[in-house]
Short mmCIF file of C-alpha atoms (C1' of nucleotides) in Angstrom, two decimals:
data_model
loop_
_atom_site.label_atom_id
_atom_site.label_comp_id
_atom_site.label_asym_id
_atom_site.label_seq_id
_atom_site.Cartn_x
_atom_site.Cartn_y
_atom_site.Cartn_z
CA UNK A 12 84.69 -11.07 13.56
CA UNK A 13 83.86 -8.23 11.35
CA UNK A 14 85.12 -10.08 8.43
CA UNK A 15 82.83 -12.91 9.12
CA UNK A 16 79.88 -10.66 9.19
CA UNK A 17 81.04 -9.12 6.05
CA UNK A 18 81.15 -12.41 4.35
CA UNK A 19 77.75 -13.26 5.57
CA UNK A 20 76.33 -10.05 4.35
CA UNK A 21 77.96 -10.39 1.05
CA UNK A 22 76.57 -13.84 0.74
CA UNK A 23 73.24 -12.57 1.57
CA UNK A 24 73.29 -9.89 -1.00
CA UNK A 25 74.49 -12.27 -3.57
CA UNK A 26 71.67 -14.52 -2.74
CA UNK A 27 69.16 -11.83 -3.12
CA UNK A 28 70.35 -10.39 -6.30
CA UNK A 29 70.63 -13.82 -7.66
CA UNK A 30 67.12 -14.74 -6.94
CA UNK A 31 65.27 -11.70 -7.88
CA UNK A 32 64.66 -12.71 -11.44
CA UNK A 33 63.42 -16.06 -10.51
CA UNK A 34 60.35 -16.47 -12.62
CA UNK A 35 58.52 -19.18 -10.79
CA UNK A 36 56.49 -18.84 -7.69
CA UNK A 37 53.09 -19.15 -9.02
CA UNK A 38 50.84 -18.35 -6.21
CA UNK A 39 52.00 -18.03 -2.74
CA UNK A 40 48.75 -17.57 -1.04
CA UNK A 41 46.20 -19.79 -2.55
CA UNK A 42 42.78 -18.51 -1.97
CA UNK A 43 40.74 -21.58 -2.14
CA UNK A 44 37.52 -20.96 -3.82
CA UNK A 45 34.76 -22.91 -5.33
CA UNK A 46 36.50 -22.44 -8.59
CA UNK A 47 39.41 -24.47 -7.50
CA UNK A 48 37.26 -27.15 -6.11
CA UNK A 49 35.31 -27.42 -9.24
CA UNK A 50 38.41 -27.32 -11.30
CA UNK A 51 39.82 -30.08 -9.22
CA UNK A 52 36.73 -32.08 -9.70
CA UNK A 53 36.82 -31.54 -13.39
CA UNK A 54 40.43 -32.47 -13.54
CA UNK A 55 39.75 -35.55 -11.58
CA UNK A 56 37.07 -36.63 -13.90
CA UNK A 57 39.23 -35.76 -16.82
CA UNK A 58 42.09 -37.74 -15.52
CA UNK A 59 40.15 -40.87 -16.10
CA UNK A 60 40.23 -40.33 -19.77
CA UNK A 61 43.34 -41.61 -21.45
CA UNK A 62 44.39 -38.36 -22.95
CA UNK A 63 43.90 -34.75 -22.47
CA UNK A 64 40.92 -34.12 -24.54
CA UNK A 65 40.64 -30.50 -23.76
CA UNK A 66 42.66 -27.64 -24.98
CA UNK A 67 46.35 -27.90 -24.48
CA UNK A 68 47.07 -26.40 -21.15
CA UNK A 69 50.61 -25.73 -22.10
CA UNK A 70 51.26 -22.30 -20.77
CA UNK A 71 54.87 -21.62 -20.02
CA UNK A 72 54.25 -18.13 -18.80
CA UNK A 73 50.93 -18.11 -17.10
CA UNK A 74 51.45 -14.89 -15.25
CA UNK A 75 52.25 -12.12 -17.63
CA UNK A 76 51.23 -9.50 -15.19
CA UNK A 77 54.14 -10.15 -12.99
CA UNK A 78 54.82 -12.30 -10.06
CA UNK A 79 54.53 -11.02 -6.65
CA UNK A 80 57.74 -11.96 -5.11
CA UNK A 81 58.14 -9.99 -2.07
CA UNK A 82 61.21 -10.07 -0.02
CA UNK A 83 60.70 -11.62 3.27
CA UNK A 84 61.61 -9.34 6.10
CA UNK A 85 62.93 -12.35 7.88
CA UNK A 86 65.84 -12.33 5.59
CA UNK A 87 67.92 -10.29 7.91
CA UNK A 88 67.88 -12.95 10.52
CA UNK A 89 68.67 -15.66 8.11
CA UNK A 90 71.47 -13.59 6.85
CA UNK A 91 73.03 -13.27 10.19
CA UNK A 92 72.69 -16.93 10.63
CA UNK A 93 74.39 -17.55 7.39
CA UNK A 94 77.49 -16.05 8.82
CA UNK A 95 78.26 -19.53 9.76
CA UNK A 96 81.43 -20.16 7.95
CA UNK A 97 83.40 -23.35 8.10
CA UNK A 98 82.65 -24.89 4.80
CA UNK A 99 79.41 -26.63 5.24
CA UNK A 100 76.97 -23.93 5.92
CA UNK A 101 74.50 -26.40 7.19
CA UNK A 102 71.41 -25.16 8.83
CA UNK A 103 71.95 -23.05 11.78
CA UNK A 104 69.31 -21.48 13.92
CA UNK A 105 69.77 -17.81 14.44
CA UNK A 106 72.01 -17.44 17.40
CA UNK A 107 70.24 -14.26 18.23
CA UNK A 108 67.57 -16.24 19.81
CA UNK A 109 67.68 -15.91 23.52
CA UNK A 110 66.60 -19.47 23.88
CA UNK A 111 69.44 -21.84 23.38
CA UNK A 112 67.06 -24.64 22.90
CA UNK A 113 67.51 -26.82 19.96
CA UNK A 114 65.26 -26.12 17.06
CA UNK A 115 63.73 -29.51 17.02
CA UNK A 116 63.70 -31.37 20.28
CA UNK A 117 65.14 -34.78 19.74
CA UNK A 118 62.60 -36.30 22.02
CA UNK A 119 64.95 -38.58 23.77
CA UNK A 120 63.12 -41.82 24.00
CA UNK A 121 60.50 -41.04 21.55
CA UNK A 122 61.28 -42.61 18.33
CA UNK A 123 59.33 -40.85 15.68
CA UNK A 124 57.17 -43.85 15.35
CA UNK A 125 56.47 -45.38 12.05
CA UNK A 126 54.15 -44.17 9.49
CA UNK A 127 51.41 -45.54 7.50
CA UNK A 128 52.59 -47.04 4.28
CA UNK A 129 50.02 -45.28 2.24
CA UNK A 130 46.68 -46.83 2.80
CA UNK A 131 46.67 -48.63 -0.43
CA UNK A 132 44.69 -46.97 -3.12
CA UNK A 133 42.14 -49.60 -3.18
CA UNK A 134 38.71 -49.53 -4.43
CA UNK A 135 37.03 -50.15 -1.26
CA UNK A 136 35.10 -53.15 -0.22
CA UNK A 137 32.33 -52.50 -2.58
CA UNK A 138 33.38 -55.11 -4.99
CA UNK A 139 31.71 -58.42 -4.50
CA UNK A 140 34.77 -60.15 -5.72
CA UNK A 141 38.14 -59.26 -7.02
CA UNK A 142 37.01 -58.40 -10.48
CA UNK A 143 37.46 -54.71 -10.50
CA UNK A 144 39.71 -54.81 -13.44
CA UNK A 145 37.18 -54.05 -16.03
CA UNK A 146 39.19 -52.32 -18.63
CA UNK A 147 36.26 -50.16 -19.40
CA UNK A 148 36.89 -48.37 -16.21
CA UNK A 149 40.46 -47.35 -15.74
CA UNK A 150 40.01 -45.78 -12.33
CA UNK A 151 43.57 -44.70 -11.93
CA UNK A 152 43.49 -44.45 -8.24
CA UNK A 153 40.72 -43.61 -6.03
CA UNK A 154 40.88 -43.50 -2.35
CA UNK A 155 38.03 -43.11 -0.06
CA UNK A 156 34.77 -44.30 -1.27
CA UNK A 157 32.19 -45.03 1.26
CA UNK A 158 34.56 -46.31 3.82
CA UNK A 159 35.22 -44.72 7.10
CA UNK A 160 38.29 -45.15 9.18
CA UNK A 161 37.63 -46.36 12.64
CA UNK A 162 40.02 -47.09 15.42
CA UNK A 163 39.72 -50.21 17.42
CA UNK A 164 41.30 -50.87 20.73
CA UNK A 165 43.21 -54.07 20.69
CA UNK A 166 43.48 -54.42 24.38
CA UNK A 167 42.72 -57.81 25.57
CA UNK A 168 39.11 -57.57 26.46
CA UNK A 169 38.29 -54.14 25.36
CA UNK A 170 37.76 -53.85 21.69
CA UNK A 171 36.46 -50.38 21.95
CA UNK A 172 35.96 -48.65 18.68
CA UNK A 173 36.31 -44.97 18.25
CA UNK A 174 36.25 -42.77 15.29
CA UNK A 175 39.25 -40.63 16.04
CA UNK A 176 42.81 -41.60 16.59
CA UNK A 177 43.26 -38.99 19.23
CA UNK A 178 40.29 -40.26 21.09
CA UNK A 179 41.60 -43.76 20.89
CA UNK A 180 44.99 -42.72 22.10
CA UNK A 181 43.42 -40.98 24.98
CA UNK A 182 41.33 -43.99 25.74
CA UNK A 183 44.31 -46.27 25.80
CA UNK A 184 46.37 -43.86 27.72
CA UNK A 185 43.89 -43.42 30.43
CA UNK A 186 42.10 -46.70 30.60
CA UNK A 187 44.83 -49.17 29.83
CA UNK A 188 48.09 -47.46 30.38
CA UNK A 189 46.87 -45.60 33.36
CA UNK A 190 48.34 -42.33 32.40
CA UNK A 191 47.11 -38.88 32.65
CA UNK A 192 44.70 -38.03 30.02
CA UNK A 193 45.57 -34.48 29.39
CA UNK A 194 49.21 -35.13 29.19
CA UNK A 195 50.10 -34.30 25.71
CA UNK A 196 53.29 -36.24 26.05
CA UNK A 197 52.26 -39.17 24.06
CA UNK A 198 55.29 -41.25 23.37
CA UNK A 199 53.43 -43.15 20.80
CA UNK A 200 53.05 -46.22 22.84
CA UNK A 201 49.34 -46.11 22.47
CA UNK A 202 49.78 -46.77 18.86
CA UNK A 203 50.50 -50.34 19.62
CA UNK A 204 47.23 -51.00 21.20
CA UNK A 205 44.87 -49.92 18.62
CA UNK A 206 44.45 -50.41 15.00
CA UNK A 207 42.51 -48.69 12.38
CA UNK A 208 40.08 -50.33 10.13
CA UNK A 209 38.21 -49.30 7.12
CA UNK A 210 34.60 -49.72 7.77
CA UNK A 211 32.15 -49.83 5.03
CA UNK A 212 29.62 -47.24 5.82
CA UNK A 213 26.85 -49.31 4.45
CA UNK A 214 27.50 -52.32 6.55
CA UNK A 215 28.84 -50.23 9.32
CA UNK A 216 26.58 -51.34 12.05
CA UNK A 217 26.79 -54.92 11.06
CA UNK A 218 30.51 -54.94 10.90
CA UNK A 219 30.88 -53.15 14.14
CA UNK A 220 28.62 -55.40 16.01
CA UNK A 221 30.74 -58.32 15.12
CA UNK A 222 33.95 -56.48 15.60
CA UNK A 223 33.49 -54.86 18.88
CA UNK A 224 33.00 -57.29 21.70
CA UNK A 225 35.10 -60.23 20.76
CA UNK A 226 36.24 -62.54 23.39
CA UNK A 227 40.00 -62.80 23.23
CA UNK A 228 40.06 -66.23 24.71
CA UNK A 229 38.01 -67.69 21.97
CA UNK A 230 40.48 -68.44 19.29
CA UNK A 231 40.26 -65.83 16.68
CA UNK A 232 40.67 -67.34 13.32
CA UNK A 233 43.65 -65.56 11.97
CA UNK A 234 42.82 -65.29 8.37
CA UNK A 235 39.12 -65.46 8.27
CA UNK A 236 37.05 -62.38 8.37
CA UNK A 237 34.28 -64.75 9.13
CA UNK A 238 30.96 -63.32 10.12
CA UNK A 239 31.69 -59.79 9.28
CA UNK A 240 32.00 -58.37 5.87
CA UNK A 241 30.02 -60.68 3.73
CA UNK A 242 30.83 -58.48 0.84
CA UNK A 243 34.54 -59.13 0.93
CA UNK A 244 35.03 -62.79 1.42
CA UNK A 245 38.66 -62.97 0.62
CA UNK A 246 41.31 -60.70 2.02
CA UNK A 247 43.22 -60.90 -1.12
CA UNK A 248 46.31 -58.85 -1.58
CA UNK A 249 44.98 -57.90 -4.92
CA UNK A 250 43.75 -54.57 -3.93
CA UNK A 251 41.85 -54.15 -0.80
CA UNK A 252 42.80 -55.55 2.52
CA UNK A 253 40.55 -53.60 4.77
CA UNK A 254 40.83 -55.55 7.97
CA UNK A 255 44.55 -55.62 8.00
CA UNK A 256 45.88 -53.34 10.65
CA UNK A 257 48.64 -51.47 8.97
CA UNK A 258 50.19 -50.13 12.05
CA UNK A 259 51.15 -53.20 13.87
CA UNK A 260 54.48 -54.31 12.70
CA UNK A 261 56.80 -53.84 15.56
CA UNK A 262 59.61 -55.38 13.71
CA UNK A 263 62.05 -52.81 12.66
CA UNK A 264 63.77 -50.45 14.91
CA UNK A 265 64.10 -47.61 12.60
CA UNK A 266 62.86 -47.00 9.14
CA UNK A 267 59.96 -49.27 8.84
CA UNK A 268 59.20 -48.36 5.39
CA UNK A 269 57.20 -51.19 4.03
CA UNK A 270 54.05 -52.17 5.70
CA UNK A 271 53.87 -55.50 7.30
CA UNK A 272 52.22 -58.11 5.22
CA UNK A 273 51.27 -60.01 8.29
CA UNK A 274 47.78 -61.37 8.35
CA UNK A 275 45.23 -59.75 10.55
CA UNK A 276 46.16 -61.15 13.85
CA UNK A 277 45.59 -59.43 17.10
CA UNK A 278 48.97 -58.56 18.48
CA UNK A 279 47.58 -58.75 21.92
CA UNK A 280 49.90 -60.62 24.19
CA UNK A 281 48.48 -64.04 24.86
CA UNK A 282 48.09 -63.67 28.55
CA UNK A 283 48.47 -60.13 29.57
CA UNK A 284 45.96 -59.20 32.18
CA UNK A 285 46.70 -55.55 32.37
CA UNK A 286 50.36 -54.99 32.09
CA UNK A 287 51.60 -53.83 28.79
CA UNK A 288 54.86 -55.39 27.89
CA UNK A 289 57.46 -52.72 28.12
CA UNK A 290 57.68 -52.12 24.50
CA UNK A 291 57.80 -48.58 23.36
CA UNK A 292 60.39 -49.24 20.76
CA UNK A 293 59.59 -49.55 17.15
CA UNK A 294 57.22 -47.31 15.41
CA UNK A 295 54.36 -49.03 13.76
CA UNK A 296 53.22 -45.87 12.25
CA UNK A 297 54.42 -42.44 11.79
CA UNK A 298 51.79 -39.82 12.12
CA UNK A 299 54.03 -37.14 10.86
CA UNK A 300 57.63 -36.52 11.47
CA UNK A 301 58.18 -34.23 14.33
CA UNK A 302 61.22 -32.70 12.80
CA UNK A 303 60.70 -29.61 10.81
CA UNK A 304 61.67 -30.04 7.30
CA UNK A 305 63.38 -27.62 5.03
CA UNK A 306 60.17 -26.11 3.97
CA UNK A 307 59.12 -25.29 7.44
CA UNK A 308 62.53 -24.18 8.51
CA UNK A 309 63.39 -21.94 5.65
CA UNK A 310 60.03 -21.17 4.31
CA UNK A 311 58.92 -20.87 0.78
CA UNK A 312 60.91 -17.71 0.36
CA UNK A 313 64.20 -19.45 0.77
CA UNK A 314 63.42 -22.43 -1.20
CA UNK A 315 66.88 -22.38 -2.61
CA UNK A 316 68.18 -23.25 0.79
CA UNK A 317 66.22 -26.44 0.98
CA UNK A 318 67.85 -29.71 0.46
CA UNK A 319 67.41 -31.04 -2.99
CA UNK A 320 64.96 -33.64 -1.92
CA UNK A 321 62.72 -31.06 -0.40
CA UNK A 322 63.00 -28.89 -3.41
CA UNK A 323 61.83 -31.76 -5.47
CA UNK A 324 59.11 -32.57 -3.04
CA UNK A 325 60.77 -35.74 -2.05
CA UNK A 326 61.46 -37.06 1.36
CA UNK A 327 63.66 -34.66 3.17
CA UNK A 328 67.23 -35.74 3.48
CA UNK A 329 68.50 -33.09 5.75
CA UNK A 330 66.07 -33.31 8.59
CA UNK A 331 65.51 -36.94 8.94
CA UNK A 332 63.06 -37.99 11.51
"C1'" DA B 192 44.64 -24.44 5.42
"C1'" DT B 193 49.25 -26.36 5.80
"C1'" DT B 194 52.91 -29.68 5.37
"C1'" DG B 195 55.46 -33.73 3.72
"C1'" DC B 196 56.20 -36.50 -0.07
"C1'" DC B 197 54.73 -40.27 -3.62
"C1'" DG B 198 54.08 -40.88 -8.26
"C1'" DG B 199 54.83 -39.38 -12.47
"C1'" DG B 200 56.05 -36.11 -16.16
"C1'" DG B 201 59.43 -33.15 -18.65
"C1'" DT B 202 64.25 -32.17 -20.09
"C1'" DA C 27 69.87 -38.35 -13.92
"C1'" DC C 28 68.05 -34.11 -12.80
"C1'" DC C 29 64.24 -31.13 -12.00
"C1'" DC C 30 59.56 -30.08 -11.16
"C1'" DC C 31 54.78 -30.46 -9.84
"C1'" DG C 32 49.88 -32.61 -9.20
"C1'" DG C 33 47.69 -34.42 -5.84
"C1'" DC C 34 46.90 -36.68 -1.64
"C1'" DA C 35 47.30 -38.20 3.47
"C1'" DA C 36 47.90 -36.47 7.69
"C1'" DT C 37 47.55 -32.78 10.53
#
DNA sequence: ATTGCCGGGGT
DNA sequence: ACCCCGGCAAT
């Protein structure tokens, strides 16, 4: 017993002494100011130019004054936890905790639900046709222009459109699924019954008016935007596919990584009066993994304890969703 | 503001 | 291949 502790302590000390000289850690607490915003803006605008036309920003040692690397007082606890021997140290919540609960509730039936496959850095539906490849304008990647994300209920004869996902979830939960509204326990099922669409702010009203009511019985032309969106006649995969609901592929059971290329077709069951088909399974979208990742678990202080992926700002490998 | 991580750069 | 970070979406 004592020996174990000893080892842990030793380990801890070693860790500390080893990491003191670490030179990085630029700024832990970023105080966001106008400066940063403006700088960001400038950088953004600069990024469009092919090369860095300013002064070389190469500055290997930006902080001559000294970095503020304060020891986290929480170290003690992590130390004790590191007493976990047996080869793989693996992550181990401090056993001191009176609560034996698991650090991240597995959420039995709740599959983490899929996630949005990055909303496609498209230009937005401003282009009259697909000719936004004027070389004169590189436009590396720009996201939101004048589009606004709306959420449309796909329930058979509802078609309600809200501006917030939470609101839509609530709507579906209460109105269609008949669940309690305030119950935070959303198992993600609502996700299946609404989709999000990029609405051009300009033609917002127009688009909405044609989007909202919709009679489900009348055959909805699968691939024709039809009346709405006169500005984007073809849903070409070239760049922008605004009306395509990205969160509707209930195909895979687990890692639905690639978005579904399926055409915009209402996934509404053909003849479902009010009963949702018992289908909570796949995850059409993943809002954000519930599991805490290395960063959250260990904190910035113990970055060395993160899995490599996390250290490299890649998808965490240790705490998979 | 924070967190997770894609895309891309440096070695 | 390894390592790191800018920047962004989602929260």
